[in-house]
XYZ file of C-alpha atoms in Angstrom:
737
model
C 0.925 2.865 99.656
C 0.518 6.526 98.466
C 4.092 6.674 97.070
C 3.597 3.466 95.180
C 0.383 4.788 93.582
C 2.063 8.039 92.645
C 4.878 6.157 90.922
C 2.360 3.840 89.190
C 0.257 6.741 87.853
C 3.322 8.554 86.565
C 4.265 5.500 84.498
C 0.735 5.209 83.100
C 0.725 8.859 82.225
C 3.937 8.409 80.262
C 2.485 5.471 78.345
C -0.716 7.389 77.580
C 1.215 10.424 76.419
C 3.332 8.267 74.057
C 0.203 6.571 72.651
C -1.492 9.950 72.186
C 1.510 11.307 70.289
C 1.635 8.202 68.025
C -2.091 8.435 67.303
C -1.724 12.118 66.441
C 1.117 11.384 63.999
C -0.857 8.568 62.327
C -3.914 10.825 62.047
C -1.867 13.573 60.425
C -0.369 11.107 57.926
C -3.833 9.811 56.999
C -5.121 13.363 56.569
C -2.219 14.157 54.244
C -2.849 11.039 52.161
C -6.580 11.689 51.954
C -6.686 15.400 51.192
C -3.472 16.252 49.342
C -3.694 15.170 45.641
C -0.941 12.979 44.242
C 1.224 14.702 41.638
C 2.244 13.394 38.252
C 5.962 12.606 38.184
C 6.758 14.992 35.335
C 4.154 17.756 35.236
C 2.698 18.310 38.678
C -0.800 17.812 37.245
C -3.283 15.423 38.791
C -2.929 11.890 37.459
C -6.528 11.317 36.383
C -6.495 8.046 34.470
C -6.360 5.224 36.945
C -7.479 7.031 40.128
C -11.210 6.588 39.596
C -13.438 8.729 41.754
C -15.937 5.878 41.734
C -14.903 2.341 40.849
C -18.524 1.178 40.653
C -20.201 0.038 37.475
C -20.288 1.912 34.201
C -23.505 2.537 32.327
C -23.391 0.494 29.120
C -25.589 0.343 26.032
C -25.307 -1.788 22.892
C -27.239 -1.589 19.631
C -27.291 -3.030 16.127
C -29.067 -1.752 12.998
C -29.186 -2.630 9.308
C -27.088 -0.414 7.007
C -27.146 -2.521 3.826
C -28.418 -0.093 1.177
C -28.830 -0.961 -2.525
C -27.685 -4.432 -3.606
C -27.822 -4.072 -7.389
C -25.840 -2.118 -10.020
C -23.926 -0.192 -7.338
C -20.101 -0.536 -7.287
C -18.666 -2.447 -4.351
C -16.168 -0.420 -2.336
C -12.594 -1.602 -1.870
C -11.039 -3.114 -4.979
C -11.887 -0.204 -7.322
C -12.748 -2.780 -9.971
C -15.159 -1.143 -12.463
C -16.642 -4.551 -13.314
C -17.492 -5.335 -9.692
C -21.065 -4.097 -9.414
C -23.519 -5.569 -6.920
C -25.857 -8.228 -8.244
C -27.470 -9.583 -5.096
C -26.826 -10.343 -1.444
C -25.033 -12.995 0.596
C -25.403 -11.329 4.003
C -26.851 -8.114 5.362
C -24.617 -5.328 6.643
C -24.945 -3.947 10.165
C -23.812 -1.022 12.239
C -22.952 -2.028 15.804
C -22.838 0.680 18.465
C -21.460 0.600 22.013
C -21.931 3.395 24.560
C -20.023 3.537 27.842
C -20.829 6.210 30.448
C -19.449 6.980 33.884
C -21.666 5.954 36.827
C -22.909 9.525 37.323
C -23.318 9.942 33.532
C -20.970 12.934 33.567
C -19.030 11.577 30.579
C -19.732 9.043 27.879
C -18.060 7.639 24.772
C -19.463 5.896 21.702
C -17.710 3.321 19.530
C -19.355 2.183 16.292
C -18.164 -0.606 14.012
C -20.029 -0.701 10.684
C -19.926 -3.392 7.992
C -18.682 -1.014 5.298
C -15.459 -0.497 3.367
C -14.315 2.439 5.450
C -15.653 5.615 7.022
C -15.791 8.672 4.841
C -15.690 12.257 5.960
C -19.112 12.837 4.402
C -20.562 9.945 6.419
C -19.131 11.214 9.680
C -20.307 14.777 9.133
C -23.822 13.569 8.291
C -23.970 11.240 11.319
C -22.737 13.897 13.757
C -25.263 16.371 12.328
C -28.139 13.927 12.888
C -26.956 13.082 16.401
C -26.809 16.775 17.285
C -30.384 17.305 16.097
C -31.520 14.401 18.312
C -29.318 14.670 21.383
C -27.844 18.170 21.425
C -24.260 18.082 22.694
C -24.481 14.589 24.199
C -22.849 12.924 21.178
C -20.344 14.994 19.223
C -17.207 14.615 17.106
C -15.264 14.614 20.407
C -16.768 11.464 21.946
C -17.979 9.404 18.957
C -15.665 7.054 17.042
C -16.986 5.618 13.780
C -15.011 2.666 12.381
C -15.449 0.542 9.246
C -14.764 -3.191 9.227
C -13.218 -2.788 5.737
C -15.263 -5.420 3.949
C -14.640 -5.046 0.215
C -18.135 -6.336 -0.606
C -20.301 -3.446 0.603
C -21.901 -0.751 -1.577
C -19.863 2.339 -2.479
C -21.135 5.861 -3.150
C -20.879 7.693 0.184
C -17.830 9.909 -0.372
C -17.348 13.591 -1.184
C -13.788 13.632 -2.585
C -13.245 13.158 -6.311
C -10.841 10.188 -6.201
C -13.531 8.155 -4.416
C -16.409 9.587 -6.441
C -14.709 8.275 -9.572
C -14.401 4.692 -8.303
C -17.905 4.837 -6.766
C -19.683 6.213 -9.849
C -20.521 9.350 -7.902
C -22.448 10.094 -4.729
C -25.174 7.453 -4.432
C -27.794 8.847 -2.065
C -29.549 5.521 -1.262
C -26.196 4.061 -0.239
C -25.219 7.127 1.819
C -28.639 7.342 3.492
C -28.707 3.648 4.398
C -25.358 3.864 6.171
C -26.053 7.178 7.924
C -29.482 6.015 9.098
C -28.133 2.616 10.136
C -25.326 4.109 12.222
C -27.652 6.616 13.899
C -30.277 3.942 14.578
C -27.678 1.638 16.167
C -26.635 4.507 18.459
C -30.310 5.206 19.229
C -30.830 1.585 20.275
C -27.683 1.586 22.422
C -28.786 4.875 23.993
C -32.209 3.446 24.853
C -30.705 0.265 26.322
C -28.258 1.889 28.746
C -27.881 -0.150 31.910
C -25.404 -0.522 34.765
C -22.669 -2.962 33.836
C -19.043 -4.016 33.893
C -16.231 -4.289 31.349
C -13.555 -6.974 31.079
C -10.573 -7.222 28.737
C -8.732 -10.262 27.446
C -6.060 -10.928 24.824
C -4.893 -13.969 22.889
C -3.161 -15.125 19.717
C -5.043 -16.111 16.557
C -3.223 -18.680 14.445
C -3.601 -19.872 10.837
C -5.622 -16.868 9.717
C -3.314 -14.200 8.236
C -0.123 -13.547 6.309
C 1.819 -10.400 5.495
C 1.118 -9.589 1.837
C 4.143 -7.262 1.583
C 6.886 -9.191 3.383
C 9.575 -7.487 1.297
C 8.459 -4.109 2.650
C 8.357 -5.439 6.202
C 11.961 -6.633 5.868
C 13.088 -3.034 5.287
C 12.406 -2.250 8.952
C 15.486 -2.413 11.230
C 16.495 -5.956 12.103
C 16.734 -5.036 15.775
C 13.112 -3.931 15.686
C 11.918 -7.003 13.782
C 13.714 -9.276 16.241
C 11.426 -8.047 19.004
C 8.472 -9.787 17.359
C 7.838 -13.430 16.533
C 5.823 -12.715 13.385
C 5.517 -10.195 10.563
C 1.818 -9.773 11.412
C 0.096 -8.886 14.674
C -1.555 -12.117 15.814
C -2.986 -10.711 19.043
C -6.743 -10.299 19.335
C -8.115 -7.944 22.005
C -11.635 -8.564 23.291
C -13.687 -6.142 25.388
C -16.478 -8.005 27.176
C -19.615 -6.230 28.383
C -22.041 -7.563 31.016
C -24.711 -5.968 33.165
C -24.520 -5.895 36.977
C -26.341 -9.226 37.187
C -23.860 -10.890 34.856
C -26.107 -10.909 31.792
C -23.932 -10.781 28.688
C -24.507 -7.624 26.612
C -21.897 -7.755 23.877
C -18.277 -7.551 22.853
C -15.845 -5.659 20.674
C -12.954 -7.604 19.178
C -10.017 -5.804 17.559
C -7.814 -7.845 15.247
C -5.575 -7.023 12.284
C -6.934 -8.753 9.177
C -8.142 -7.583 5.777
C -11.735 -8.673 5.058
C -10.820 -9.734 1.515
C -11.567 -13.430 1.628
C -14.195 -12.501 -0.969
C -12.193 -11.484 -4.030
C -12.814 -8.870 -6.719
C -14.967 -11.192 -8.824
C -17.640 -11.347 -6.125
C -20.932 -9.568 -6.903
C -22.893 -10.380 -3.732
C -23.106 -7.787 -0.946
C -21.683 -9.248 2.276
C -19.619 -8.483 5.375
C -16.754 -10.925 4.601
C -14.781 -12.868 7.225
C -15.191 -10.480 10.173
C -18.915 -10.203 9.439
C -19.207 -13.983 9.445
C -17.486 -14.037 12.854
C -20.060 -11.518 14.159
C -22.841 -13.644 12.661
C -21.635 -16.815 14.412
C -21.210 -15.092 17.785
C -24.562 -13.321 17.676
C -26.397 -16.446 16.502
C -24.951 -18.368 19.434
C -25.898 -15.734 22.006
C -29.286 -14.840 20.475
C -30.441 -18.436 20.156
C -33.586 -19.159 18.188
C -33.645 -15.735 16.530
C -32.932 -14.655 12.975
C -29.691 -12.802 12.164
C -29.942 -9.150 13.143
C -32.384 -9.939 15.961
C -31.647 -10.241 19.676
C -30.016 -8.065 22.288
C -26.451 -9.423 22.207
C -24.150 -7.461 19.881
C -20.733 -8.717 18.702
C -18.453 -6.417 16.692
C -15.281 -7.655 15.013
C -13.604 -4.329 14.387
C -10.609 -3.450 12.234
C -7.119 -2.647 13.465
C -3.675 -2.205 11.842
C -4.521 -4.426 8.889
C -2.721 -2.521 6.120
C -0.378 -5.311 4.984
C -2.317 -8.250 6.445
C -4.152 -10.740 4.218
C -6.478 -13.648 5.102
C -5.444 -15.435 1.893
C -3.038 -17.684 3.733
C -2.063 -19.908 0.792
C -0.087 -16.894 -0.389
C 0.411 -15.433 -3.870
C 0.721 -17.724 -6.878
C 0.617 -17.197 -10.628
C -2.910 -18.239 -11.521
C -1.785 -19.373 -14.969
C 1.199 -21.507 -13.966
C 0.755 -22.223 -10.247
C 4.257 -21.088 -9.303
C 4.865 -18.719 -6.386
C 5.038 -14.987 -7.129
C 6.022 -13.938 -3.599
C 8.721 -11.568 -4.879
C 9.375 -7.819 -4.389
C 7.256 -6.912 -7.433
C 4.550 -9.612 -7.106
C 5.260 -10.415 -10.725
C 4.719 -13.562 -12.800
C 7.117 -14.529 -15.614
C 4.126 -15.171 -17.878
C 1.377 -12.564 -17.747
C 3.045 -10.133 -15.341
C 1.545 -8.671 -12.169
C -2.067 -9.305 -13.178
C -1.485 -13.061 -12.863
C -0.199 -12.860 -9.266
C -3.065 -13.588 -6.867
C -3.272 -14.897 -3.320
C -5.763 -17.583 -2.303
C -7.550 -18.409 0.912
C -7.704 -21.798 2.650
C -11.082 -22.888 1.264
C -12.384 -24.557 -1.881
C -13.795 -21.202 -3.026
C -13.985 -17.642 -1.709
C -17.153 -18.201 0.353
C -15.610 -21.298 1.914
C -12.440 -19.308 2.703
C -14.542 -16.533 4.230
C -16.221 -19.008 6.555
C -12.971 -20.741 7.556
C -11.245 -17.478 8.511
C -14.407 -16.080 10.113
C -14.833 -19.190 12.227
C -11.204 -18.954 13.387
C -11.853 -15.400 14.567
C -15.130 -16.380 16.224
C -13.632 -19.344 18.111
C -10.743 -17.288 19.499
C -13.072 -14.430 20.470
C -15.423 -16.914 22.162
C -12.534 -18.336 24.178
C -11.277 -14.907 25.213
C -14.805 -13.716 26.021
C -15.494 -16.749 28.210
C -12.228 -16.450 30.129
C -12.108 -12.639 30.429
C -11.448 -11.737 34.066
C -9.350 -8.535 34.004
C -11.855 -5.810 34.829
C -11.632 -2.337 33.317
C -12.349 0.414 35.834
C -11.673 4.109 36.000
C -12.874 7.342 34.448
C -13.586 8.080 30.795
C -11.746 10.599 28.641
C -12.138 11.524 24.982
C -9.949 13.750 22.844
C -10.282 14.814 19.231
C -8.529 17.170 16.852
C -8.815 18.124 13.212
C -5.400 18.386 11.586
C -4.266 19.567 8.165
C -2.207 16.477 7.379
C -0.662 18.047 4.280
C 1.320 20.493 6.410
C 2.580 18.897 9.627
C 6.155 19.557 10.755
C 7.602 16.504 12.459
C 10.418 16.549 14.986
C 12.361 13.490 13.811
C 15.140 13.825 16.399
C 16.954 16.484 18.397
C 18.420 18.145 15.301
C 16.209 17.218 12.329
C 12.634 17.883 11.302
C 10.517 16.500 8.491
C 7.283 17.558 6.872
C 4.201 15.906 5.475
C 3.143 16.537 1.857
C 0.136 17.424 -0.213
C -1.698 14.173 -1.047
C -0.360 12.097 -3.944
C -0.544 8.492 -5.106
C 2.400 6.596 -6.591
C 2.575 4.286 -9.597
C 2.317 1.149 -7.460
C -1.085 2.289 -6.232
C -2.455 1.331 -9.665
C -0.846 -2.125 -9.387
C -3.201 -3.168 -6.605
C -2.239 -6.035 -4.309
C -2.079 -9.805 -4.421
C -5.566 -9.735 -2.838
C -6.892 -7.716 -5.770
C -4.681 -6.863 -8.721
C -4.790 -3.499 -10.471
C -4.792 -2.265 -14.033
C -2.727 -2.306 -17.224
C 1.001 -2.946 -16.782
C 1.523 -1.379 -13.347
C 3.630 -3.345 -10.865
C 4.342 -3.061 -7.157
C 7.703 -1.642 -6.163
C 7.835 0.985 -8.930
C 10.479 3.599 -8.127
C 10.387 5.322 -11.511
C 7.598 6.823 -13.578
C 6.778 5.867 -17.153
C 6.792 8.374 -20.013
C 3.517 7.136 -21.502
C 1.573 7.652 -18.275
C 3.364 10.911 -17.491
C 2.240 12.385 -20.834
C -1.365 11.304 -20.268
C -1.343 12.547 -16.670
C 0.222 15.913 -17.510
C -2.232 16.535 -20.348
C -5.342 15.582 -18.377
C -4.567 16.622 -14.811
C -1.525 18.870 -14.937
C 2.067 18.253 -14.019
C 2.912 17.662 -10.341
C 4.783 20.588 -8.811
C 8.474 20.242 -8.040
C 7.686 20.762 -4.369
C 5.252 17.824 -4.320
C 7.624 15.565 -6.253
C 10.510 16.407 -3.913
C 8.396 15.946 -0.791
C 7.171 12.477 -1.821
C 10.524 11.016 -2.906
C 11.254 8.226 -3.701
C 7.598 7.885 -4.755
C 7.099 8.493 -8.499
C 3.810 10.406 -8.606
C 0.995 8.984 -10.695
C -1.777 11.225 -9.322
C -0.951 14.536 -7.614
C -4.367 14.576 -5.957
C -3.525 17.373 -3.521
C -3.052 19.779 -6.439
C -6.318 18.986 -8.257
C -9.614 20.523 -7.159
C -12.035 19.918 -10.041
C -14.888 19.225 -9.737
C -14.125 18.868 -6.016
C -10.881 18.338 -4.079
C -9.554 14.878 -4.883
C -8.399 13.907 -1.398
C -9.091 15.042 2.168
C -6.438 17.176 3.826
C -8.291 17.953 7.089
C -8.162 14.692 9.031
C -9.536 13.527 12.408
C -7.218 12.207 15.103
C -9.035 10.846 18.139
C -8.256 8.966 21.342
C -10.526 7.481 24.014
C -9.613 6.074 27.383
C -11.952 3.869 29.399
C -10.030 3.288 32.595
C -6.879 1.446 31.522
C -8.090 0.887 27.937
C -6.992 3.385 25.270
C -8.662 3.290 21.838
C -6.805 5.160 19.101
C -9.130 5.983 16.195
C -6.933 5.864 13.115
C -8.131 7.427 9.828
C -6.727 4.827 7.450
C -4.828 1.564 7.152
C -1.669 1.146 9.209
C 0.776 -1.600 8.314
C 1.808 -4.098 10.975
C 4.985 -2.299 12.054
C 3.371 1.140 11.785
C 0.672 -0.009 14.192
C 3.218 -1.420 16.608
C 5.134 1.867 16.658
C 1.961 3.890 17.217
C 0.716 1.677 20.052
C 4.137 1.760 21.690
C 4.347 5.558 21.392
C 0.918 6.090 22.979
C 1.686 3.692 25.827
C 5.072 5.343 26.369
C 3.500 8.809 26.474
C 1.081 7.735 29.191
C 3.914 6.163 31.173
C 6.044 9.298 30.932
C 3.278 11.171 32.739
C 2.852 8.623 35.498
C 0.088 6.445 34.043
C 1.189 2.824 33.935
C -0.433 -0.291 32.525
C -2.449 1.142 29.647
C -3.902 -1.345 27.146
C -3.661 0.440 23.788
C -5.723 -0.777 20.828
C -5.840 0.680 17.343
C -9.216 0.996 15.686
C -8.690 1.229 11.942
C -10.620 2.891 9.107
C -12.066 5.564 11.438
C -13.852 8.857 10.737
C -12.217 9.716 7.386
C -10.339 7.602 4.843
C -6.747 8.513 3.940
C -5.539 5.232 2.397
C -2.413 3.623 3.913
C 0.379 4.509 6.320
C 3.689 2.636 6.184
C 6.861 3.094 8.184
C 9.519 5.364 6.686
C 11.594 2.294 5.803
C 8.689 0.468 4.128
C 7.892 3.592 2.133
C 11.302 3.505 0.457
C 10.528 0.369 -1.617
C 7.146 1.684 -2.831
C 4.988 -1.385 -2.896
C 1.228 -0.785 -2.969
C 0.993 0.310 0.671
C 3.877 2.785 0.346
C 2.544 4.213 -2.923
C -0.805 4.678 -1.154
C 0.702 6.583 1.797
C -0.695 9.846 0.481
C 0.964 12.355 2.827
C 4.523 11.251 2.118
C 7.351 9.391 3.883
C 6.944 11.155 7.253
C 3.217 10.391 7.591
C 3.631 7.843 10.392
C 5.954 10.125 12.368
C 3.355 12.897 12.078
C 0.560 10.662 13.383
C 2.743 9.410 16.240
C 3.460 13.021 17.202
C -0.246 13.906 17.074
C -1.446 10.889 19.062
C 1.280 11.507 21.652
C -0.234 14.961 22.056
C -3.687 13.484 22.658
C -2.316 10.971 25.176
C -0.445 13.706 27.019
C -3.593 15.840 27.227
C -5.482 12.963 28.844
C -2.656 11.965 31.200
C -2.084 15.531 32.397
C -5.751 16.558 32.508
C -5.270 19.301 29.894
C -7.775 18.188 27.260
C -9.411 21.601 27.399
C -6.170 23.158 26.152
C -6.080 21.156 22.906
C -6.676 23.139 19.744
C -9.703 21.865 17.831
C -8.021 22.547 14.503
C -9.534 23.542 11.139
C -12.959 22.035 10.414
C -13.257 19.864 7.307
C -15.401 21.051 4.392
C -18.879 19.730 3.656
C -19.335 19.483 -0.118
C -22.892 20.149 -1.215
C -23.021 17.436 -3.865
C -26.691 17.119 -4.753
C -26.950 14.920 -7.830
C -23.703 13.456 -9.090
C -23.959 9.829 -10.125
C -22.934 7.752 -13.105
C -25.260 4.891 -12.184
C -27.705 3.861 -14.891
C -31.255 5.015 -14.271
C -33.790 2.495 -13.028
C -36.196 1.718 -15.839
C -39.814 0.823 -15.262
C -39.944 -2.893 -14.535
C -41.564 -5.158 -17.105
C -42.864 -8.692 -16.585
C -42.922 -11.255 -19.412
C -46.174 -11.766 -21.309
C -48.719 -13.719 -19.250
C -46.533 -13.379 -16.169
C -46.500 -11.026 -13.203
C -43.816 -10.018 -10.717
C -42.993 -12.836 -8.327
C -44.168 -15.603 -10.621
C -41.936 -18.677 -10.611
C -39.853 -19.211 -13.750
C -37.906 -22.248 -12.536
C -39.280 -24.311 -9.680
C -37.645 -26.132 -6.800
C -37.422 -29.918 -6.811
C -39.834 -31.922 -4.735
C -37.150 -33.161 -2.341
C -33.637 -32.245 -1.170
C -31.133 -33.785 1.192
C -29.153 -31.708 3.679
C -25.977 -30.485 1.999
C -27.763 -29.879 -1.317
C -28.857 -26.530 -2.759
C -32.526 -25.668 -3.171
C -32.996 -22.949 -5.757
C -35.899 -21.177 -7.433
C -36.033 -18.407 -10.056
C -38.728 -15.704 -10.091
C -39.858 -12.897 -12.366
C -37.882 -10.119 -10.751
C -37.705 -6.367 -10.389
C -34.734 -4.081 -9.838
C -33.638 -4.400 -6.173
C -32.739 -0.697 -6.202
C -36.484 -0.059 -5.998
C -36.429 -1.649 -2.541
C -33.528 0.352 -1.092
C -35.781 3.154 0.150
C -39.195 1.501 -0.177
C -38.654 -1.470 2.083
C -41.687 -3.168 3.581
C -39.771 -6.375 4.341
C -36.193 -6.062 5.597
C -35.231 -9.031 3.466
C -35.396 -10.103 -0.167
C -36.109 -13.711 0.767
C -37.264 -16.133 3.415
C -36.919 -19.875 3.810
C -39.955 -21.082 5.781
C -40.779 -24.394 7.489
C -44.270 -25.768 7.908
C -45.191 -26.428 11.525
C -47.580 -29.367 11.750
C -48.894 -28.535 15.198
C -49.863 -24.921 14.522
C -50.447 -25.262 10.790
C -48.350 -22.114 10.201
C -45.231 -21.317 8.211
C -42.246 -20.301 10.350
C -39.337 -18.231 8.960
C -36.099 -20.169 9.481
C -33.689 -18.168 7.268
C -33.610 -14.793 5.522
C -31.136 -12.879 3.355
C -28.977 -12.114 6.414
C -28.350 -15.850 6.815
C -25.068 -17.048 5.383
C -26.797 -20.185 4.046
C -28.860 -18.215 1.517
C -27.981 -16.349 -1.700
C -30.038 -13.805 -3.628
C -28.903 -13.292 -7.235
C -30.413 -10.621 -9.477
C -29.876 -10.685 -13.237
C -30.768 -7.694 -15.396
C -32.496 -8.437 -18.675
C -33.612 -6.346 -21.640
C -35.822 -3.219 -21.376
C -36.827 -3.523 -17.738
C -37.014 -7.303 -17.489
C -35.043 -9.177 -14.837
C -34.796 -12.447 -12.944
C -34.295 -13.131 -9.243
C -32.794 -16.445 -8.171
C -32.863 -17.564 -4.550
C -30.553 -20.308 -3.317
C -30.684 -22.097 0.011
C -27.543 -24.091 0.763
C -29.170 -26.542 3.136
C -26.989 -26.934 6.267
C -26.576 -30.169 8.185
C -28.427 -28.533 11.072
C -31.625 -28.097 9.023
C -34.565 -30.004 10.478
C -36.339 -32.485 8.203
C -39.757 -31.330 7.059
C -41.688 -29.294 4.524
C -40.289 -25.961 3.340
C -40.970 -23.130 0.915
C -38.983 -20.132 -0.344
C -40.436 -16.638 -0.656
C -39.064 -13.656 -2.605
C -39.938 -10.002 -1.810
C -39.421 -6.967 -4.009
C -40.782 -3.737 -5.464
C -41.561 -3.034 -9.077
C -41.523 0.413 -10.618
C -44.279 1.939 -12.767
C -43.565 5.167 -14.637
C -46.794 7.030 -15.599
C -46.458 9.564 -18.397
C -45.343 12.983 -17.083
C -45.870 11.854 -13.476
C -43.730 10.666 -10.601
C -42.771 7.004 -10.510
C -44.865 4.618 -8.449
C -43.478 1.621 -6.553
C -45.501 -1.459 -5.664
C -44.469 -4.260 -3.327
C -44.903 -7.885 -4.350
C -43.864 -11.367 -3.316
C -43.333 -14.716 -4.969
C -43.602 -18.175 -3.418
C -42.055 -21.457 -4.490
C -43.765 -24.811 -4.391
C -43.500 -26.762 -1.168
C -40.528 -29.118 -0.989
C -39.280 -31.672 1.485
C -35.896 -31.732 3.241
C -34.629 -35.090 4.454
C -31.485 -36.250 6.203
C -28.868 -38.368 4.429
């Protein structure tokens, strides 16, 4: 019995010893995995991007604020058409801000999309200065991206470089202040509304909404590269969905490559164009029962690599003969380049704006609804200032290139098929013209041989980098900036990338992350960010010098320089070496105090026996849905209201409520169904016409239209006085068909 037990216990001891050894080995392996950091494949640095220390919810804030500014006499920014001066409003302009912070609030990033032509350096410097005074170092140039939607129907006048001052009629303080204050206020609102939430990303193709307006340039890219893509435009929309921890929808950012030029260069009404209409539709759906601009849900349709992408999908035709002018020079046999214009899908430009905007809205709605891929992981933000006129580019193992001092080519003055240019300039110009060379050399000085050689084959029309009176003509110190939110990378690009340029940049950033062990990054390009530097084409597209190539101001190697710079930012994030990045030379702040070519605002004068707001032409007694109700009032200059606003609208359409006996505001000047037209008269007199294009959704009943404004009184040898007023139409009835 004893021997048997001894043998039995010896066997058990062996088993226990084996189990103990196995458990010890497993424990050691677990300890190694838990406490020894994983190394990046190529650098030995910690891979920080997708190994979140806390995969719980972000803190998210969204905000929207008005940034409209003056809507009369001010040039509209985008087409550089001297005859295109604001004369009313079709829709209000908004700044939309989104803040994302890590769960412990150790890091945060801000993305702003504003309904303006583009960001200017002056705007960014002013915004960052105001944020610093409010929040200290919480929001800085390092973690704030400011992007413009690129509508060509927003007020100009917020630049500090001469080339833009000329087309904007100077620095227009009311315009600048409205945008700066609107951007800061939208960030304030987002800051105040921070809550725990989650982010989701989704992607999908948008059809029947865009064409490439420089297909001849696109065809210069290598065939092998073009064969990798099914289209000569980027059709993919990226949507970032934001919800709180309870699933309440907070907002979205959509990035898509399309020019907001459905409204052409004859338009005089301030508006946000096709992308703004998409935002309007989305926000109206989510903020049901509220007026535009009200409600907590915020939807931004932000710009991307839209440089050669047009919404005018009928393509270019000679407006005098109807024949196609889709040729390398966009030239018509009769009338030349000025006759070659592209058209949108609608009956008129507002109809086209709505058709394209609705396409964008419907796709974004679908992607938003179905978004299920969650974004998690830490936040990183990188930023550098770079002198883009002097970047050496490593083209390959044996050759380098260099960027140039800014210069614009002859085809810049030709404009595009979305908005033609001046005189006899045509796209695709590879030679200068003696007449213009003589004028240029006499007025501005001859371009240096170095600049001409650097920009070849561009014939230089304006050597802006060599002119500094009264101020430098173009920026040379440029922002490059990159955010990552988990697996989402947002590249803030300071200009307009063409389709293929954007593809190369996205691919380079993604490749850089992968080379340092970070897989699966979703890279989006945010266009028109922080400072405006015109266009960037590929090297191959640059050679044929259509409008986009002539407007690539830093020369043929501009794209290669940006790719090199953004690779550097991506590497710094992937290898956790952001602190080692050089900040670069700070841009100048020009102290331009009073430089404007706008006409002065005269004292307003009402006709004899009339006062401001009196009705000059009444509404009819009855309208059917689908008709236009309109009324004309004794008006005053809307510029009086830009900084003296008591009502944040120039008009209301109000419905009488039988039960309460009150008038209820149904529409205002932010509604796309209303129009406010201002017509300047003689010696201070003016008229204001309000239109309501009655939609099918309008409820039958009694309505009235109100007009709000400010008139100016100029006492002798005293400061001007401004008085608010309103006008009211007669009551009219709306009936169904």
